[in-house]
Short mmCIF file of C-alpha atoms and ligand atoms in Angstrom, two decimals:
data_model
loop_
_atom_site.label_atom_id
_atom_site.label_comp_id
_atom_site.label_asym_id
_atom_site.label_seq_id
_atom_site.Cartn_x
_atom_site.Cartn_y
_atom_site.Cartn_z
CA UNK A 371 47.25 24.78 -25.97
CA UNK A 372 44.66 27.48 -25.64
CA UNK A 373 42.37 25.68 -28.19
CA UNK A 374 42.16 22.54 -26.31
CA UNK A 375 41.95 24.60 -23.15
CA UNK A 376 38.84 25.64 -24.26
CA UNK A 377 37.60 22.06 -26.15
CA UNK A 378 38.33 20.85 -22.25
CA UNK A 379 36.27 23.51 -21.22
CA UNK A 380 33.10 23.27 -23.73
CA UNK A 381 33.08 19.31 -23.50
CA UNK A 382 32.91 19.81 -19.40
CA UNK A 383 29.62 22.40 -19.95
CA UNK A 384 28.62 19.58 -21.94
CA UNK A 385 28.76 16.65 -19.87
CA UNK A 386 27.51 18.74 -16.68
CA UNK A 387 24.29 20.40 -18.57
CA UNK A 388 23.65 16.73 -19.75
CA UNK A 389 24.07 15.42 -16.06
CA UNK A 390 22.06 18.39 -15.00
CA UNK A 391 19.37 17.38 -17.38
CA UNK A 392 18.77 13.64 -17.36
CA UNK A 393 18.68 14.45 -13.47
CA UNK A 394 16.02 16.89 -13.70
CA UNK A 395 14.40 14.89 -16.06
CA UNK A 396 14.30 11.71 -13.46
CA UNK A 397 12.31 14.47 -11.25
CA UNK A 398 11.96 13.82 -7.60
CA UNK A 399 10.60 10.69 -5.84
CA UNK A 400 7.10 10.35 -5.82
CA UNK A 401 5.73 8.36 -3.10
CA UNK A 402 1.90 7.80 -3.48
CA UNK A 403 -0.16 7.12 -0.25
CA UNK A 404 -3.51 5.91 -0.94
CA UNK A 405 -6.10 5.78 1.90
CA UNK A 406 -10.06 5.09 1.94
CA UNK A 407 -10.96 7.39 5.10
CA UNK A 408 -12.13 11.25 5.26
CA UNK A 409 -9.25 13.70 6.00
CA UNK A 410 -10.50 14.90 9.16
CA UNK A 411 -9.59 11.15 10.90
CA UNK A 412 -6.51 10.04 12.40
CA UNK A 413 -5.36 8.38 9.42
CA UNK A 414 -6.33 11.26 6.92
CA UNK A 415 -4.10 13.88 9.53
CA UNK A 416 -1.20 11.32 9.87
CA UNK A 417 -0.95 11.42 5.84
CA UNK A 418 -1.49 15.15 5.68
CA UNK A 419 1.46 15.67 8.16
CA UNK A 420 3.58 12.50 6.52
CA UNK A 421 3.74 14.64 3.32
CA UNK A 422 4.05 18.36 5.03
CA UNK A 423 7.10 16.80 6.99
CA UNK A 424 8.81 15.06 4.07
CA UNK A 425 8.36 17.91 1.45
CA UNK A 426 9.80 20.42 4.08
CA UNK A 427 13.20 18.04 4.72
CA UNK A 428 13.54 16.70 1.37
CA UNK A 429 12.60 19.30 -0.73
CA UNK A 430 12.67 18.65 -4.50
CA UNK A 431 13.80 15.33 -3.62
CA UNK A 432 10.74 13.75 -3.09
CA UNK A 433 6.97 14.58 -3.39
CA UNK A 434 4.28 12.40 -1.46
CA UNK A 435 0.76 12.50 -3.11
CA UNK A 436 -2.03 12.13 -0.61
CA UNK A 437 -5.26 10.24 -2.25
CA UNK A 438 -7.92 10.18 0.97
CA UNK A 439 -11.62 8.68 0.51
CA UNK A 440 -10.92 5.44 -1.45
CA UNK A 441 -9.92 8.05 -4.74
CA UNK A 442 -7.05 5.75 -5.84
CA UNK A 443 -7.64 2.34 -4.52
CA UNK A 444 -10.15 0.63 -2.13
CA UNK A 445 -9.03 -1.47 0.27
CA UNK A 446 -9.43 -4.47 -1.63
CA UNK A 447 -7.10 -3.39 -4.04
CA UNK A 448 -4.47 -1.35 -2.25
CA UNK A 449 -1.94 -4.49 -1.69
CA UNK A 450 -1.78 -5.54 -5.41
CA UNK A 451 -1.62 -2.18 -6.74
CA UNK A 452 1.17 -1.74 -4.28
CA UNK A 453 2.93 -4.99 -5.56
CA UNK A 454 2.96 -3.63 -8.97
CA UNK A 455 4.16 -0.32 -8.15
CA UNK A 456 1.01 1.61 -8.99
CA UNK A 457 1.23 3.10 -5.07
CA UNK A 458 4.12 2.98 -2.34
CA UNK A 459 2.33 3.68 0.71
CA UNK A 460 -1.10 2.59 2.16
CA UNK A 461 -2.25 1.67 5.96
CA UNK A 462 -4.99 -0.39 6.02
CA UNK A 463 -6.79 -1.51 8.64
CA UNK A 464 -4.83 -4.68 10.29
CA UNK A 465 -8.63 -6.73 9.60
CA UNK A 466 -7.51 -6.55 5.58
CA UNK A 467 -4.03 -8.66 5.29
CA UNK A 468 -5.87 -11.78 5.34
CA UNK A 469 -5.31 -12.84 1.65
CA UNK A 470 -1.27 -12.03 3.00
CA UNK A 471 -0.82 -13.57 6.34
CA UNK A 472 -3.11 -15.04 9.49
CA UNK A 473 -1.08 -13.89 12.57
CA UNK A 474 -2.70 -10.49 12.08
CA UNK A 475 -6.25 -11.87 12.83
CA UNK A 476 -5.42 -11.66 16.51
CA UNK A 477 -6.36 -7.82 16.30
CA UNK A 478 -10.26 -8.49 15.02
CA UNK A 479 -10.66 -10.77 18.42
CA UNK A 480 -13.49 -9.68 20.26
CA UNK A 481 -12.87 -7.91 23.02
CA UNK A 482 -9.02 -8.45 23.57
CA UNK A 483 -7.29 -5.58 24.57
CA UNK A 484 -9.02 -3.40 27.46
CA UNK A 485 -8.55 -0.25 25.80
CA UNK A 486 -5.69 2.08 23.56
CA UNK A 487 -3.04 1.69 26.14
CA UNK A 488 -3.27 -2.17 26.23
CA UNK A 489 -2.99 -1.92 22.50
CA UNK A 490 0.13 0.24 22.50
CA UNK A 491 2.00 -1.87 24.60
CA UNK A 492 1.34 -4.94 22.95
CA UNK A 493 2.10 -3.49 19.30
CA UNK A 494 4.94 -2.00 20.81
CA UNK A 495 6.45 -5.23 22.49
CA UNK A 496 8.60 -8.20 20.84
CA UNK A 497 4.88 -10.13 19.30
CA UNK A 498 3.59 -6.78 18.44
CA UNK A 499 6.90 -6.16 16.53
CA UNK A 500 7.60 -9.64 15.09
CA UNK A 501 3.89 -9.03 13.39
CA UNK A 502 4.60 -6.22 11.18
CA UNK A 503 7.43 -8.60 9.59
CA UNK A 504 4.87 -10.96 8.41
CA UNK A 505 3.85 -9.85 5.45
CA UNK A 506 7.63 -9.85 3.79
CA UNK A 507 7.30 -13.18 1.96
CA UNK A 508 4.69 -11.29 0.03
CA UNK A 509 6.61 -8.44 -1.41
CA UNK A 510 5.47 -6.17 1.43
CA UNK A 511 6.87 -4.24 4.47
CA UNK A 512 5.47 -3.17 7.70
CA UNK A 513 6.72 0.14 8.52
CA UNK A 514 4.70 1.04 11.83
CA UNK A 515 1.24 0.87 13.43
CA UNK A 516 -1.09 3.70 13.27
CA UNK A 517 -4.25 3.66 15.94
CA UNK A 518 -8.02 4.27 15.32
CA UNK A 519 -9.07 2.88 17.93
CA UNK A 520 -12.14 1.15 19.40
CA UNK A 521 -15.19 -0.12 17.72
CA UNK A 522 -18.70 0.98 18.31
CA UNK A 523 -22.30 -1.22 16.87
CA UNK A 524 -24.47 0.92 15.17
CA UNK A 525 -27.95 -0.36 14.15
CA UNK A 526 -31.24 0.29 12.73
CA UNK A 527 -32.60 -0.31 16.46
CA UNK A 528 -31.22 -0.64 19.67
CA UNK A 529 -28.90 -3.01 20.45
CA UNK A 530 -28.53 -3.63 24.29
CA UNK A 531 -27.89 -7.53 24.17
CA UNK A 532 -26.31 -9.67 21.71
CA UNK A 533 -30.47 -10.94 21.09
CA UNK A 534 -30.89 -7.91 19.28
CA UNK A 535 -28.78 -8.44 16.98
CA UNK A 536 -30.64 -11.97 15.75
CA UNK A 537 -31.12 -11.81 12.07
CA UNK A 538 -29.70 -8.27 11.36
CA UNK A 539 -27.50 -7.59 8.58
CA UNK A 540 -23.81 -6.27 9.37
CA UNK A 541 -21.14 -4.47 7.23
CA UNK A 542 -18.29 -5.82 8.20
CA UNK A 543 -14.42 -5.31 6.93
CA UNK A 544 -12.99 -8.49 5.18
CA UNK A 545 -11.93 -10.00 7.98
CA UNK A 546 -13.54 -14.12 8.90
CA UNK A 547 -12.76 -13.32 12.55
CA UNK A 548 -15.36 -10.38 11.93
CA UNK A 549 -17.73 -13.00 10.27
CA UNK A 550 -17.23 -15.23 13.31
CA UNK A 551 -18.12 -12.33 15.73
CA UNK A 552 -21.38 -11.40 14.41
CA UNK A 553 -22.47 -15.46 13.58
CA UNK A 554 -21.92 -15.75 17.14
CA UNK A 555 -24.68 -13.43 18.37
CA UNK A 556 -27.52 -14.55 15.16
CA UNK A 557 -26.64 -11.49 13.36
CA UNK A 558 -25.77 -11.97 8.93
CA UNK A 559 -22.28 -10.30 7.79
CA UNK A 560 -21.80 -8.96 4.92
CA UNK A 561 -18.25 -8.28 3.79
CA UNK A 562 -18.39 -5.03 2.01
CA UNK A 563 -15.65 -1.66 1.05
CA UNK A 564 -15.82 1.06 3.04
CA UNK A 565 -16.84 3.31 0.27
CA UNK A 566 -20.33 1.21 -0.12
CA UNK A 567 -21.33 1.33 3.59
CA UNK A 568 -22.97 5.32 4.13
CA UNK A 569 -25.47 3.97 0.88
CA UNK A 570 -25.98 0.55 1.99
CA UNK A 571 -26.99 1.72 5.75
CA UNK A 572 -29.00 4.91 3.78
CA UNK A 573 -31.00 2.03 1.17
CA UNK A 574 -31.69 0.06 4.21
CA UNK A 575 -30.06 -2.95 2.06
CA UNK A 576 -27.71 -3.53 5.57
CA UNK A 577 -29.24 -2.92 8.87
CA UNK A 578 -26.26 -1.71 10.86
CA UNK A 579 -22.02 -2.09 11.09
CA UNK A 580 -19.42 -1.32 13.31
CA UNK A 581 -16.89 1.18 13.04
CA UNK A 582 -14.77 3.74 15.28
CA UNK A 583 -16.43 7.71 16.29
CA UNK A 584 -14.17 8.85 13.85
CA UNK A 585 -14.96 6.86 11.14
CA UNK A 586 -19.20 7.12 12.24
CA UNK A 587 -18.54 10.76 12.30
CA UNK A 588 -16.64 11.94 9.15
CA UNK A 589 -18.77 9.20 6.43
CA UNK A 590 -21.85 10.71 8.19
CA UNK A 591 -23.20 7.05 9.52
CA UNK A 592 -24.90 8.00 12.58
CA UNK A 593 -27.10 10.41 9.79
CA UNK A 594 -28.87 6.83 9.01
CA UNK A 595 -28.02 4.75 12.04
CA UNK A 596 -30.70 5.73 14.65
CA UNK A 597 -28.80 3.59 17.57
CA UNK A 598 -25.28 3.55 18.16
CA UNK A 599 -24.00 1.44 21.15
CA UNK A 600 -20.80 1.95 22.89
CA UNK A 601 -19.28 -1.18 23.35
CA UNK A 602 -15.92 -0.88 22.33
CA UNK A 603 -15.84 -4.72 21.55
CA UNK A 604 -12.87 -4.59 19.11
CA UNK A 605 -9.89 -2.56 17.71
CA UNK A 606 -9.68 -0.62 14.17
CA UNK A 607 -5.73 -0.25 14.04
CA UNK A 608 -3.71 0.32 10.38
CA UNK A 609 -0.39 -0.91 9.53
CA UNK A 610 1.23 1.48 7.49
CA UNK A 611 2.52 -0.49 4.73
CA UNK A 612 5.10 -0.31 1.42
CA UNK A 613 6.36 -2.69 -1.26
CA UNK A 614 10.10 -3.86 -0.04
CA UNK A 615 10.80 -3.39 -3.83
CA UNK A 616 10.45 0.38 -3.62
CA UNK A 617 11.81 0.37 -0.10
CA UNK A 618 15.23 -1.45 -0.91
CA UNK A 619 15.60 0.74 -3.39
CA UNK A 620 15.83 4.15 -2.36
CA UNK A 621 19.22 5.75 -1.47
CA UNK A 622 19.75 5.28 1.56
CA UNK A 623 19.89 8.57 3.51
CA UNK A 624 16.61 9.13 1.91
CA UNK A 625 15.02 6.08 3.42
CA UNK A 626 16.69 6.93 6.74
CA UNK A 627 14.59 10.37 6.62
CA UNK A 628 11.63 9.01 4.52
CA UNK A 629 11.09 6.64 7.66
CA UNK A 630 11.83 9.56 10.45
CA UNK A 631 9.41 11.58 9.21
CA UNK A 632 6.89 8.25 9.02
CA UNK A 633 7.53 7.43 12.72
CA UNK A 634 6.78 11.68 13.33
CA UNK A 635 3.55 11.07 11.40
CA UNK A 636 2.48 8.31 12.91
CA UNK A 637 3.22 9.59 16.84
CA UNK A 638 1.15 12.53 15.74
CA UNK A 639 -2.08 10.18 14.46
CA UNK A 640 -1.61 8.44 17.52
CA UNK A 641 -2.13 11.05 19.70
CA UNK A 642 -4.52 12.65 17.57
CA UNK A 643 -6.79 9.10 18.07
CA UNK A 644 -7.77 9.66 20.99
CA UNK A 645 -8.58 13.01 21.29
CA UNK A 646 -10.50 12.31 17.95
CA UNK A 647 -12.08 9.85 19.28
CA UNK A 648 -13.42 11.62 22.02
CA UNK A 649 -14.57 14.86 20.11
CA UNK A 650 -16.29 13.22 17.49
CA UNK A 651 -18.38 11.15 19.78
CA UNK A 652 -19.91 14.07 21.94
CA UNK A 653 -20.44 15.62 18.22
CA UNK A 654 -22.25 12.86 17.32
CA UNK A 655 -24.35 12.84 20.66
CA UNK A 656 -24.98 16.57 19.77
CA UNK A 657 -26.19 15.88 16.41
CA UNK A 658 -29.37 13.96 18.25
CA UNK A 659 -29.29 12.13 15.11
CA UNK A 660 -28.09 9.14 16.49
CA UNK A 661 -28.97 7.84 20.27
CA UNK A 662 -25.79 6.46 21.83
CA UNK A 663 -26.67 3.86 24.28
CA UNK A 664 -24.30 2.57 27.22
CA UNK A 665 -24.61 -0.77 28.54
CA UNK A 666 -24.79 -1.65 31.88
CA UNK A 667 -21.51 -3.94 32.82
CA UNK A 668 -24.55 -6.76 33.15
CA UNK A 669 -25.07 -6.11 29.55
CA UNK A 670 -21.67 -5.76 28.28
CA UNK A 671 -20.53 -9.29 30.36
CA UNK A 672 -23.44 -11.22 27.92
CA UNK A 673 -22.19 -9.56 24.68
CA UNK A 674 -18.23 -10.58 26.12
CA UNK A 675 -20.07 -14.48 26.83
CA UNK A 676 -21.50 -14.25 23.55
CA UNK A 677 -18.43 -13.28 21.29
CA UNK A 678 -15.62 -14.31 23.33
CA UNK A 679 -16.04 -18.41 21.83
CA UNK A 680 -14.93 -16.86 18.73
CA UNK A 681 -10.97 -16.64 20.19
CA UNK A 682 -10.63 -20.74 19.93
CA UNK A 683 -11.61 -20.85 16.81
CA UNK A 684 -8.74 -18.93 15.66
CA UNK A 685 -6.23 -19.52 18.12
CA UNK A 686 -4.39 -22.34 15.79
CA UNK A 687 -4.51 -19.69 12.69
CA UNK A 688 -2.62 -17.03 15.17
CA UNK A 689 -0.72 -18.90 17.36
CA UNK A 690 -1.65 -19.03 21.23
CA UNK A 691 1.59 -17.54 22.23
CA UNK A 692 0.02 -14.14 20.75
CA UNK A 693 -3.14 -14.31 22.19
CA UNK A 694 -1.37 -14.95 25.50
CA UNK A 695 0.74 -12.11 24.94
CA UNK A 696 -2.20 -9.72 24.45
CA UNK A 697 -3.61 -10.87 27.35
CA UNK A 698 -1.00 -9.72 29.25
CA UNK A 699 -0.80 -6.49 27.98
CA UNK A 700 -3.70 -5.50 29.84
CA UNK A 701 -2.17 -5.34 32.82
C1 LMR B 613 -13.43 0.09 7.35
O1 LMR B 613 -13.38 -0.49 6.25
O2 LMR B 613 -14.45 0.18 8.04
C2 LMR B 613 -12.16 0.73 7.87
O3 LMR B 613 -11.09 -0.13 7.58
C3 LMR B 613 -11.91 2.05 7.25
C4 LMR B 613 -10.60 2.62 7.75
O4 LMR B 613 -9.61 2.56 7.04
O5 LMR B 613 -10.62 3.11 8.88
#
């Protein structure tokens, strides 16, 4: 009796130091968030805090790994490495899902949205919603919007009417709405990834692009942009993004948390935006390497004329009902 007391007892230590060990051995979750932008930006603090939050709730459970500055993937990539399993989490800007879905286009419409707010509401309302859906026929989910914010033209001269822009050569993300935008005032896009653009403005091989403060201010552009105009003509907004494969299939109390601490991140980029946004133009305008021109509304209303055609052109690609429904989030 004693003897298979203790054969009960040896076979339990057994099966519970094997349990033990294939579970250590499976190690914790490792989510991998790639991004392309510095770590001082919106997007490079939401990640930082994304990681800090999930590591302090689910400790040993899962580990994110932060790659900033296009380490991992660019942009281009991001989605199909994410489709294979190579990286879980990404949030690229919402003028990159082309290859994946049209109704996203809407946000690279010149001037749209009036400013952040307008933005907010409309992301936040049933179209805004319905859109971050529309990528799951391709493997992928939508798990939030994060904001940049508005877009600024910076140039190898000034730019105070769409005129000046005849026959200049633009960066632009890979967007054709983008391509559509600066055909419309003479200018010659170039779709190119973000990691190419400080050297291509520094070569003089592109003579200007258009970007956010943030992003002008942490890759150093306004260094070899003399001109920068502010004329917030467009949005740079991310939709943080993961593969429904790896999604589905986490447990589910750690998706519930995985996801809390996501929505924490993301309220915290958000509000860090605009307060980014604002810092890192008045360090730019200190700098004095870059001039920072504001347009009189005369000169704003013929850059609006100019760009504003561009909106029909897509309008059967997005749907009206969207446009519409930006519209009215302005007021
Ligand atoms: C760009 O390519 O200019 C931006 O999408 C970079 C970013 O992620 O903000």
């Amino acid at each position: 009796m004693k003897k298979a007391k203790i054969l009960f007892l040896s076979l339990l230590v057994m099966v519970l130091s094997l349990a033990f060990a294939s579970a250590s051995l499976a190690g914790p979750i490792v989510i991998k968030f790639s991004h392309v932008v510095a770590e001082k930006t919106p997007k490079g603090q939401m990640a930082i805090k994304f990681k800090e939050l999930v590591e302090k709730r689910l400790p040993g459970k899962v580990e994110v790994e932060v790659f900033p500055n296009s380490q991992l993937f660019g942009d281009n990539k991001v989605l199909e490495a994410m489709l294979l399993g190579d990286v879980q989490l990404a949030a690229p800007s919402l003028s990159k899902f082309k290859k994946y879905t049209k109704v996203l286009q809407l946000y690279d419409l010149p001037f749209l949205f009036k400013d952040m707010d307008a933005v907010g509401r409309f992301q936040q309302g049933p179209f805004g919603q319905k859109m971050l859906h529309s990528l799951e026929s391709k493997g992928l989910l939508g798990l939030g919007y994060l904001h940049n914010g508005l877009k600024q033209l910076s140039c190898n001269s000034p730019l105070r009417v769409p005129a000046d822009c005849k026959n200049k050569k633009f960066r632009i993300m890979s967007s054709d709405v983008l391509a559509a935008q600066f055909e419309a005032v003479g200018a010659m896009p170039l779709k190119k990834p973000f990691s190419e653009v400080f050297t291509l403005l520094q070569t003089k091989a592109i003579d200007g692009q258009e970007n956010t403060w943030t992003n002008i201010y942490s890759k150093k552009f306004y260094e070899v942009q003399p001109y920068i105009t502010e004329s917030n003509h467009g949005l740079l907004d991310y939709m943080v993004v993961t593969s429904a494969q790896f999604w589905k299939g986490l447990p589910a109390d750690i998706r519930a948390e995985v996801k809390k601490c996501l929505d924490e991140a993301i309220a915290y980029g958000n509000e860090l935006s605009a307060k980014m946004a604002i810092a890192d133009k008045e360090k730019i305008i200190a700098s004095k390497r870059s001039k920072v021109i504001t347009l009189t509304p005369e000169e704003r209303e013929q850059w609006v004329k100019a760009m504003k055609p561009v909106w029909k052109k897509f309008e059967n690609q997005i749907g009206k009902e969207y446009i519409d429904a930006a519209i009215a989030a302005n007021k």
